[in-house]
mmCIF file with all atom_site columns, C-alpha atoms in Angstrom:
data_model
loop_
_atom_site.group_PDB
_atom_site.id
_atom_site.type_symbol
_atom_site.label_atom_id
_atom_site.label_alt_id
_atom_site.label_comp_id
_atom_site.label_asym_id
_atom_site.label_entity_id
_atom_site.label_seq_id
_atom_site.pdbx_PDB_ins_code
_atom_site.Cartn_x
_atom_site.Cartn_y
_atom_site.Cartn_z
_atom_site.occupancy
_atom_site.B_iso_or_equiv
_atom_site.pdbx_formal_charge
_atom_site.auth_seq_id
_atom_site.auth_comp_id
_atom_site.auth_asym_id
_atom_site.auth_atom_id
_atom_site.pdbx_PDB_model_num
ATOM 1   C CA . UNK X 1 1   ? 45.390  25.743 43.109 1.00 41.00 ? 69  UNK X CA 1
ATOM 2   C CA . UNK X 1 2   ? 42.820  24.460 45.606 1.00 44.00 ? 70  UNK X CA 1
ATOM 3   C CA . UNK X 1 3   ? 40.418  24.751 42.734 1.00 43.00 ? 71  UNK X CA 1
ATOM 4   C CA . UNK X 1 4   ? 42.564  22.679 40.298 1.00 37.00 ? 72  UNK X CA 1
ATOM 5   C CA . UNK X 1 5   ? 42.643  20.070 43.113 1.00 39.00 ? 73  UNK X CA 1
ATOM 6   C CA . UNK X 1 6   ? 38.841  19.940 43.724 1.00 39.00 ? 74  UNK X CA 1
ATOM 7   C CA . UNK X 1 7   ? 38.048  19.534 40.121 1.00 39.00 ? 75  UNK X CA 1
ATOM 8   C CA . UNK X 1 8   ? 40.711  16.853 39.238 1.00 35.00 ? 76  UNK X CA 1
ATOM 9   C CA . UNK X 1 9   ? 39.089  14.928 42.488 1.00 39.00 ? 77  UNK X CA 1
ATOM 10  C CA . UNK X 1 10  ? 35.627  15.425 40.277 1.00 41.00 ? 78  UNK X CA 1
ATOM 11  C CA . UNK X 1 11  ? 36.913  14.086 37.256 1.00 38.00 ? 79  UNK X CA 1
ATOM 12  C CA . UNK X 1 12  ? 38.872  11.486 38.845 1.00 36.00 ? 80  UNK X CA 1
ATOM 13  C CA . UNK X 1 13  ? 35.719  9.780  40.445 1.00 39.00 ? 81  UNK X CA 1
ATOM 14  C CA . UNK X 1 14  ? 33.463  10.318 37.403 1.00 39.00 ? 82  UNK X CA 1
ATOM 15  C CA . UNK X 1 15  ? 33.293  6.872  35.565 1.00 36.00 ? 83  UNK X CA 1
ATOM 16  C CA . UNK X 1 16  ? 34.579  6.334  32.564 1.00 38.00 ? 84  UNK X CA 1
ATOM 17  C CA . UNK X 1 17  ? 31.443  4.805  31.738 1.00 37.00 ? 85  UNK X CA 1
ATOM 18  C CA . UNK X 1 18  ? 29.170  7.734  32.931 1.00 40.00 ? 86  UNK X CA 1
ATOM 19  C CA . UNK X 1 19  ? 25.667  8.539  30.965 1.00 43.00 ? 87  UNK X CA 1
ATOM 20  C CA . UNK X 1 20  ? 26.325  10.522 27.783 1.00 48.00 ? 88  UNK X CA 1
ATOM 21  C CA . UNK X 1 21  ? 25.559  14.321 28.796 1.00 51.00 ? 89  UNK X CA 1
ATOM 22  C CA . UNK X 1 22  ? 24.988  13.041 32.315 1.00 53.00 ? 90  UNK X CA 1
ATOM 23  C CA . UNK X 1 23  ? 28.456  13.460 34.892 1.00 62.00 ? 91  UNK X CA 1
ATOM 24  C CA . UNK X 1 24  ? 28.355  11.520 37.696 1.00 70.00 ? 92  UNK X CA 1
ATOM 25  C CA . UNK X 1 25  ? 29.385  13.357 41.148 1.00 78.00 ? 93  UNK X CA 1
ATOM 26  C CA . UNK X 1 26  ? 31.047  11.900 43.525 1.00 78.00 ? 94  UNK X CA 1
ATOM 27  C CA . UNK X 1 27  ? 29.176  12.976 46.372 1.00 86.00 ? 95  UNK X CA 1
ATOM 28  C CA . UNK X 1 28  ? 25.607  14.314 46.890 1.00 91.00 ? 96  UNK X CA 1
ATOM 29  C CA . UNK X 1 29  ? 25.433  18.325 45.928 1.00 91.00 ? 97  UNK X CA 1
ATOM 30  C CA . UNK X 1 30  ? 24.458  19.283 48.976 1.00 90.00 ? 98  UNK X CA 1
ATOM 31  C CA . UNK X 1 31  ? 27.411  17.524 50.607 1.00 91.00 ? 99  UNK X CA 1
ATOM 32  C CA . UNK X 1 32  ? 29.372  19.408 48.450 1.00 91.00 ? 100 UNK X CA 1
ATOM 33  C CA . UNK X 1 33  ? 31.576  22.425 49.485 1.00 92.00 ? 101 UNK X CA 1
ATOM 34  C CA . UNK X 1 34  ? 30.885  25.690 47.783 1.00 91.00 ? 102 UNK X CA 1
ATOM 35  C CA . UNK X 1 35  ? 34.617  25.471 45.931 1.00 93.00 ? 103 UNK X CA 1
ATOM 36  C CA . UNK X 1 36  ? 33.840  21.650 44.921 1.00 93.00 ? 104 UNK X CA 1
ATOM 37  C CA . UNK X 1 37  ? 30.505  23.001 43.351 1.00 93.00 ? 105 UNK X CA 1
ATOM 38  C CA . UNK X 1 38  ? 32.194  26.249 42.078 1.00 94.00 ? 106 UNK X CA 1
ATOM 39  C CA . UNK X 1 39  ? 35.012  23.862 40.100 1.00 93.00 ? 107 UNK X CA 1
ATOM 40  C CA . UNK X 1 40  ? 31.923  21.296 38.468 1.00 93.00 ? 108 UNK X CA 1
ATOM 41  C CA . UNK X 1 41  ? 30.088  24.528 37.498 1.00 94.00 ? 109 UNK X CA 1
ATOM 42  C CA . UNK X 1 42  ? 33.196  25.808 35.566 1.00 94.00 ? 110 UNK X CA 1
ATOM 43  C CA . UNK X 1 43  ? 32.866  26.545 32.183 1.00 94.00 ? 111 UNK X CA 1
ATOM 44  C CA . UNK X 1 44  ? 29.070  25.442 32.217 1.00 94.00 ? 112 UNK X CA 1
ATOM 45  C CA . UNK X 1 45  ? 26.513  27.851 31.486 1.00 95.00 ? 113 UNK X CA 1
ATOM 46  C CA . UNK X 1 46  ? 23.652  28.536 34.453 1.00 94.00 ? 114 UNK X CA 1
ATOM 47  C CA . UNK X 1 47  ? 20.718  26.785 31.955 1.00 94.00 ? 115 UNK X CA 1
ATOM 48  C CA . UNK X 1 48  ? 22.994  23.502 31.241 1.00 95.00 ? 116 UNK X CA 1
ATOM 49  C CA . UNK X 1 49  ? 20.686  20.616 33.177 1.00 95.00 ? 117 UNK X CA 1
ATOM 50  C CA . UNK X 1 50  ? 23.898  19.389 34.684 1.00 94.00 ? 118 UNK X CA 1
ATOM 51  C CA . UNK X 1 51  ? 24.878  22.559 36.424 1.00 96.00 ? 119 UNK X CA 1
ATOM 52  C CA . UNK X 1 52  ? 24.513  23.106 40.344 1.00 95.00 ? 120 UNK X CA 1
ATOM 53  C CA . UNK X 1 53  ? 22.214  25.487 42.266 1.00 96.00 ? 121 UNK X CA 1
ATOM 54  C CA . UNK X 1 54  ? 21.877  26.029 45.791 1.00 95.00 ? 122 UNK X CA 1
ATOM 55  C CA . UNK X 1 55  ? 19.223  27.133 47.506 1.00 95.00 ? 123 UNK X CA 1
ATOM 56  C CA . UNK X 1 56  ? 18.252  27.868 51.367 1.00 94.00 ? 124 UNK X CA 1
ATOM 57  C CA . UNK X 1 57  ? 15.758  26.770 52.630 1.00 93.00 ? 125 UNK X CA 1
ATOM 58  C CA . UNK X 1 58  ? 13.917  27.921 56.113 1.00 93.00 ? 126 UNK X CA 1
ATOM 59  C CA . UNK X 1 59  ? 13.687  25.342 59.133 1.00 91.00 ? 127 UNK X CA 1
ATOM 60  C CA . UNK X 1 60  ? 10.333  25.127 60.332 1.00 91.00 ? 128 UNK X CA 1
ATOM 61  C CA . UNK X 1 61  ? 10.570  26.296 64.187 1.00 91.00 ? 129 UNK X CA 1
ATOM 62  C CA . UNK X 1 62  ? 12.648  28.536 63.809 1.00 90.00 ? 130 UNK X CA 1
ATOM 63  C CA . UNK X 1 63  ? 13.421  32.165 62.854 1.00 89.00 ? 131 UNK X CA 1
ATOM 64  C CA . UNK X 1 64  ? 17.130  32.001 61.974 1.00 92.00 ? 132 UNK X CA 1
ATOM 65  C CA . UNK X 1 65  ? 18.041  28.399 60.661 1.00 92.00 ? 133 UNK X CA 1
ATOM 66  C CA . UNK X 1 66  ? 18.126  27.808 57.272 1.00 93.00 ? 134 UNK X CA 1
ATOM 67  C CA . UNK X 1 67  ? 19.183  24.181 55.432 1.00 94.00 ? 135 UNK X CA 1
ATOM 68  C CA . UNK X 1 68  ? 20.987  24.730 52.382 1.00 94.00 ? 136 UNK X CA 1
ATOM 69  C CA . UNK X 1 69  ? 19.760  22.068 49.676 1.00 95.00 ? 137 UNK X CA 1
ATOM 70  C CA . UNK X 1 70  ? 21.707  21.955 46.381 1.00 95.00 ? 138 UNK X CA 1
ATOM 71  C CA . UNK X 1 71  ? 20.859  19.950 42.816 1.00 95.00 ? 139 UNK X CA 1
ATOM 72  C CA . UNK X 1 72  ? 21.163  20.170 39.365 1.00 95.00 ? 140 UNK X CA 1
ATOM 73  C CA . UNK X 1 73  ? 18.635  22.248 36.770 1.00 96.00 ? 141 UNK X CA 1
ATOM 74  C CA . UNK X 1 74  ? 17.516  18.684 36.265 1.00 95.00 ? 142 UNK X CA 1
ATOM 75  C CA . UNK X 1 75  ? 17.138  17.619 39.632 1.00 95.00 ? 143 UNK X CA 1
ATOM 76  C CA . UNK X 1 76  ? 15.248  21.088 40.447 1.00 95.00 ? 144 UNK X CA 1
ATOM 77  C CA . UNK X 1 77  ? 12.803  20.873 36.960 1.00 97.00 ? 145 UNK X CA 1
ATOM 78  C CA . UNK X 1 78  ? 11.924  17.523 38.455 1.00 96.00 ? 146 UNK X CA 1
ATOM 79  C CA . UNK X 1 79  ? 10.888  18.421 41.414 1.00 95.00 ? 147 UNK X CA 1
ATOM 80  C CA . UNK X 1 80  ? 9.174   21.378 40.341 1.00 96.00 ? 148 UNK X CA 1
ATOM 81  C CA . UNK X 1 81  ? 7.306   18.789 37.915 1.00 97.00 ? 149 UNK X CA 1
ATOM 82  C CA . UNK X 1 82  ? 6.675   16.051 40.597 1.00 96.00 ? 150 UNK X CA 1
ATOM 83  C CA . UNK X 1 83  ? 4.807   19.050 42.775 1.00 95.00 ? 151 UNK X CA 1
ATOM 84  C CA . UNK X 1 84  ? 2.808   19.923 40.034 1.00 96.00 ? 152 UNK X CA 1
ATOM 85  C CA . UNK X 1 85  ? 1.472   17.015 39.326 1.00 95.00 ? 153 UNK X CA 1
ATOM 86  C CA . UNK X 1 86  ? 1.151   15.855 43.207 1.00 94.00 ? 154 UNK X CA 1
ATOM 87  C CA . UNK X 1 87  ? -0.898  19.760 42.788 1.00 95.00 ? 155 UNK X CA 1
ATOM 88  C CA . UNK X 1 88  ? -3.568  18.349 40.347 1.00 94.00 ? 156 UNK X CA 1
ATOM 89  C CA . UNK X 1 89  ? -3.637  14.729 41.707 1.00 90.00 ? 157 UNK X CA 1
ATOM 90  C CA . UNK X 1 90  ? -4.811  16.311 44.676 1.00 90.00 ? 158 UNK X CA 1
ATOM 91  C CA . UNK X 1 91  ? -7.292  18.686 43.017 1.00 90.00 ? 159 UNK X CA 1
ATOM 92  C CA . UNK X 1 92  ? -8.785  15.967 40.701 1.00 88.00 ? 160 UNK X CA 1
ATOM 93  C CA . UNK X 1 93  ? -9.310  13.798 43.711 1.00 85.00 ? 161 UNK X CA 1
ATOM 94  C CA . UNK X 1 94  ? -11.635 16.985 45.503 1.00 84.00 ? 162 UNK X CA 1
ATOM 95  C CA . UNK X 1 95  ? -13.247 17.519 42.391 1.00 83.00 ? 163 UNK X CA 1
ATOM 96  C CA . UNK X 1 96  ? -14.491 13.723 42.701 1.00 79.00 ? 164 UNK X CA 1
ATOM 97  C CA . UNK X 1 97  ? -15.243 13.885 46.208 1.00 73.00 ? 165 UNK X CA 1
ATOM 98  C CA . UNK X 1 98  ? -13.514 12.765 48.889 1.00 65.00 ? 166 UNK X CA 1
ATOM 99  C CA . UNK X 1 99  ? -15.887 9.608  49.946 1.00 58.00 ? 167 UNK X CA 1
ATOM 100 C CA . UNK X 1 100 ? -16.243 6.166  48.150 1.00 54.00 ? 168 UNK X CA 1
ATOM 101 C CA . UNK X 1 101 ? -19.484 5.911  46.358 1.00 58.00 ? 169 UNK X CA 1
ATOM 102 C CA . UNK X 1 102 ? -20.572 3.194  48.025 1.00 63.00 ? 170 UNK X CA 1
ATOM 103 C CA . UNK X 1 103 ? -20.028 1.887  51.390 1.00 59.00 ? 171 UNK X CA 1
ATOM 104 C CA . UNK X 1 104 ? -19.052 -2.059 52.079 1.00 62.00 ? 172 UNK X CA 1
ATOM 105 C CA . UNK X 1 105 ? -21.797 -3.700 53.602 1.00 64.00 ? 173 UNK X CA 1
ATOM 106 C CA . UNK X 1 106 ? -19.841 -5.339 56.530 1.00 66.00 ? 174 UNK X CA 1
ATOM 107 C CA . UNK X 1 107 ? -18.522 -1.949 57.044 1.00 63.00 ? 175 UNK X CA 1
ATOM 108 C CA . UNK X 1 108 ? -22.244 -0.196 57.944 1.00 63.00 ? 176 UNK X CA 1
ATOM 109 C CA . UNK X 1 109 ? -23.368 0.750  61.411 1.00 63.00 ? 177 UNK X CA 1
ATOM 110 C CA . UNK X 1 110 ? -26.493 0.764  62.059 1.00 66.00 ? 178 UNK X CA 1
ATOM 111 C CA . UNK X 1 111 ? -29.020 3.681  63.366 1.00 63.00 ? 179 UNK X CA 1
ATOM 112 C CA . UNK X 1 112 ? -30.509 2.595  66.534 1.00 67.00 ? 180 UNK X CA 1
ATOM 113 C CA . UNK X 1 113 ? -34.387 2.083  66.475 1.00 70.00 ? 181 UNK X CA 1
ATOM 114 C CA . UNK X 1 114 ? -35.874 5.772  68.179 1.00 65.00 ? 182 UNK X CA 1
ATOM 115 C CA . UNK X 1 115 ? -39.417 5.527  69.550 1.00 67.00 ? 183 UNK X CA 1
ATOM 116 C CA . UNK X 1 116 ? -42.176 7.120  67.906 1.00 60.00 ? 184 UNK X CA 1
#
């Protein structure tokens, strides 16, 4: 019954109007209770885009914590994506070198004169 409620609330504040293949939730996934993600996963198989996963994630500091981040195949493929490319941005830029070619002019110091 709880279930019933939780996904009428879903469909209830899903616009009419909502992206064709793309549900709108009402809150963020990871504010999302485990029922409340349970009900929007129902009926959707686990490689639909729209569907839910959780996953915990350790706190740095310490040896228990963990923060539990949920998002949708989509969301996840996208960030998986945006890493991969933030990857090889950062391994063209070594490749280059990590200095300007040239230096301004205004910008130079000069060596002070030694004796000979």
């Amino acid at each position: 019954m709880r279930a019933l409620a939780i996904s009428v609330a879903i469909i209830a504040a899903t616009p009419a109007g909502a992206g064709e293949g793309e549900p709108r939730l009402a809150r963020a996934p990871s504010d999302m209770s485990g029922a409340e993600i349970d009900a929007y996963n129902e009926g959707r198989m686990a490689s639909d885009p729209d569907y839910i996963r959780c996953r915990r994630i350790e706190q740095v500091g310490s040896l228990v914590k963990k923060l539990r981040v949920c998002n949708t195949n989509a969301e996840w493929k996208r960030i998986v994506d945006k890493g991969n490319q933030d990857a090889r941005d950062s391994m063209e830029t070594l490749a280059r070198g990590w200095s300007v070619s040239q230096e301004p002019q205004d910008q130079l110091m000069r060596a002070p004169d030694r004796p000979q």
